[in-house]
Structure formats: C-alpha cells, structure tokens
Coordinates of N, CA and C in Angstrom, one line a residue:
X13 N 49.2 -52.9 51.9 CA 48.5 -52.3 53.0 C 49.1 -52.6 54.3
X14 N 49.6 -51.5 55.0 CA 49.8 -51.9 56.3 C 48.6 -51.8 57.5
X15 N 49.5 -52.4 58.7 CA 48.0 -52.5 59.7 C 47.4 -51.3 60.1
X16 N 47.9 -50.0 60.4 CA 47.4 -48.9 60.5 C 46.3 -48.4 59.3
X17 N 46.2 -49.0 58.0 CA 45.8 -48.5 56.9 C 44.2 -49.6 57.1
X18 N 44.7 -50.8 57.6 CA 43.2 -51.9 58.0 C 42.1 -51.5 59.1
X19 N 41.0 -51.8 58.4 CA 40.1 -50.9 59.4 C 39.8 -51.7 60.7
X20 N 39.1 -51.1 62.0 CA 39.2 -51.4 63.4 C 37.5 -52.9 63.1
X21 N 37.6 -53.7 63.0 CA 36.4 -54.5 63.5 C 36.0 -54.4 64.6
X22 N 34.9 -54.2 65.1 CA 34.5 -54.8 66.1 C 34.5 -56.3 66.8
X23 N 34.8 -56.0 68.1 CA 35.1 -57.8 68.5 C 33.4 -58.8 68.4
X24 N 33.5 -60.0 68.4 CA 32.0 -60.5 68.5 C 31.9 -60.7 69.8
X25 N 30.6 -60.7 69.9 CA 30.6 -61.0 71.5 C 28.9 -60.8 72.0
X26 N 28.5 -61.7 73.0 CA 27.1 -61.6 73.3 C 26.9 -61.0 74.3
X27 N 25.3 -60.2 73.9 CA 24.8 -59.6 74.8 C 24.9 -60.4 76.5
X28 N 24.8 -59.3 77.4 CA 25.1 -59.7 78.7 C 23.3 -60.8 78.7
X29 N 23.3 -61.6 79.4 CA 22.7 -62.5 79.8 C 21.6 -63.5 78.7
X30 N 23.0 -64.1 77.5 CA 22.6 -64.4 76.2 C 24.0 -65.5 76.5
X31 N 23.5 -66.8 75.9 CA 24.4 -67.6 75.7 C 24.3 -68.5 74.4
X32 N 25.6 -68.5 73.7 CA 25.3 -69.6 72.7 C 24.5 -71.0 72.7
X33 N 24.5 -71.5 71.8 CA 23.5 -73.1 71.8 C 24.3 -73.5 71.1
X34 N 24.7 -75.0 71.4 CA 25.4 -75.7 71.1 C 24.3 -76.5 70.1
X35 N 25.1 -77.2 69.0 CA 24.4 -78.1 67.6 C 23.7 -79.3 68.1
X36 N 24.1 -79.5 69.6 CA 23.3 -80.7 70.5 C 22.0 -80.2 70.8
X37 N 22.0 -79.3 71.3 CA 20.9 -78.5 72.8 C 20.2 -77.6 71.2
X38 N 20.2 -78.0 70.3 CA 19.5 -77.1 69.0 C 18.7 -78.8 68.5
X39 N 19.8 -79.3 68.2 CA 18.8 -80.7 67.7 C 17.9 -81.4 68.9
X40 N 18.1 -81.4 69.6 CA 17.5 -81.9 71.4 C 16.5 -81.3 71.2
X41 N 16.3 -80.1 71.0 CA 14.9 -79.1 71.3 C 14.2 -79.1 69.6
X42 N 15.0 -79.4 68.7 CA 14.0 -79.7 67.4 C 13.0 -80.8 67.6
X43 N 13.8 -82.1 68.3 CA 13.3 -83.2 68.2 C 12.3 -83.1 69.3
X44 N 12.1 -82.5 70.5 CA 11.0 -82.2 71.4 C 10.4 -81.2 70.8
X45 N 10.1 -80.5 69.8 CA 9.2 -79.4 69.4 C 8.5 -80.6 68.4
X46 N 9.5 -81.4 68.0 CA 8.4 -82.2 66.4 C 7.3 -83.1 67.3
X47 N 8.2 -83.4 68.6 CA 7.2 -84.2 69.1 C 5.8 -83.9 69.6
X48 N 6.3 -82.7 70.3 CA 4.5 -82.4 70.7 C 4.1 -81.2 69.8
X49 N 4.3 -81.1 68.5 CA 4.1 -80.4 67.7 C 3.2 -81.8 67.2
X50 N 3.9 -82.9 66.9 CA 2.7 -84.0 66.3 C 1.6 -83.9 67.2
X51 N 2.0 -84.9 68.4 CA 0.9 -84.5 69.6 C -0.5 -83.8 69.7
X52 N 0.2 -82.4 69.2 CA -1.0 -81.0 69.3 C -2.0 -81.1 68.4
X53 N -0.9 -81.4 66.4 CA -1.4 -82.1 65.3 C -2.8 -82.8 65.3
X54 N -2.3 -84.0 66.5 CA -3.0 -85.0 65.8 C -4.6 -85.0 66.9
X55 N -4.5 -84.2 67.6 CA -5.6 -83.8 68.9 C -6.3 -82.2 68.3
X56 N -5.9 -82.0 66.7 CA -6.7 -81.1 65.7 C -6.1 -79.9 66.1
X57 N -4.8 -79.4 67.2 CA -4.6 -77.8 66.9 C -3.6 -77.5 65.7
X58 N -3.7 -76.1 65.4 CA -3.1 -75.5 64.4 C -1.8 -74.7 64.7
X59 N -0.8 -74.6 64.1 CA 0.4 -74.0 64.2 C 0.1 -72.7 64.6
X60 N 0.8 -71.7 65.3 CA 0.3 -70.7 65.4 C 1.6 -70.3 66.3
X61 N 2.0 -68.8 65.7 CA 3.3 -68.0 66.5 C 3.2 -66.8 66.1
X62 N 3.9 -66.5 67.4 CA 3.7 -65.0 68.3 C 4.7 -64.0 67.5
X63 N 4.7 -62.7 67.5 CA 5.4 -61.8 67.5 C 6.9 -61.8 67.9
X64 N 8.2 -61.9 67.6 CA 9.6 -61.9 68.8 C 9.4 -60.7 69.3
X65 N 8.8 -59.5 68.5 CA 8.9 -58.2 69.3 C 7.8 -57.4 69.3
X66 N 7.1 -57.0 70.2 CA 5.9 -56.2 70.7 C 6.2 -54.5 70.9
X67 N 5.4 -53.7 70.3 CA 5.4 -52.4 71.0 C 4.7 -52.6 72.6
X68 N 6.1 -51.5 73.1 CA 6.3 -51.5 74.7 C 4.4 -51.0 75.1
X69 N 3.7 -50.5 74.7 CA 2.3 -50.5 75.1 C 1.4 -51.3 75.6
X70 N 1.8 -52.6 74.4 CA 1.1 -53.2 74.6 C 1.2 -54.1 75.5
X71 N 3.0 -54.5 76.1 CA 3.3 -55.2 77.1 C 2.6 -54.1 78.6
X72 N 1.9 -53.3 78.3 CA 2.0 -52.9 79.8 C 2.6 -52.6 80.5
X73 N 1.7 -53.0 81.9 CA 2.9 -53.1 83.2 C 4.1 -54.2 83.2
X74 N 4.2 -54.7 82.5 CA 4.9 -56.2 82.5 C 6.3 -55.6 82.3
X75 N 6.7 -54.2 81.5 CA 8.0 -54.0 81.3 C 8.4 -53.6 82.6

C-alpha cells in the first residue's frame, strides 16, 4: 500500500474553549467529590444528577 492509497485521518484536537485534565486535577476532584459526597451522605441527602444535555426550550432565555 502506498501513501496515496492510505486514507486521510482526521487530526485530534479540542473544541475551542475545552481543555484536557490532567490524571492529577481528575484524582484531586474524585477525592473532593467523595468528600462531600460523604458529608451530604451522612446529613441523609440522596445522590441525584442532572441531564449533560437539555432541549434548547427548556433552557429559555438563558441560551
């Protein structure tokens, strides 16, 4: 196979105003979520999570 015959990849690369996370700043923020995740626990609240993505209606004026 020559290189003309290899197909074109796309490059990787992130959205404009998106930055990687480093294996530090990911364990740092586990270990502060378990903490007042206990915290919440143990003062009787329940786990509870949101949507990542909403129909634009329901955001309103906010978009």
């Amino acid at each position: 196979m020559t290189n003309k015959d290899e197909p074109v990849r796309p490059e990787a690369r992130l959205p404009k105003g998106f930055s990687d996370i480093s294996a530090g700043e990911i364990r740092a923020t586990e270990t502060m979520l378990a903490t007042i995740r206990g915290v919440f626990e143990s003062h009787g609240f329940e786990p509870f999570d949101t949507p990542a993505l909403e129909y634009s209606d329901a955001l309103g004026k906010f978009l």
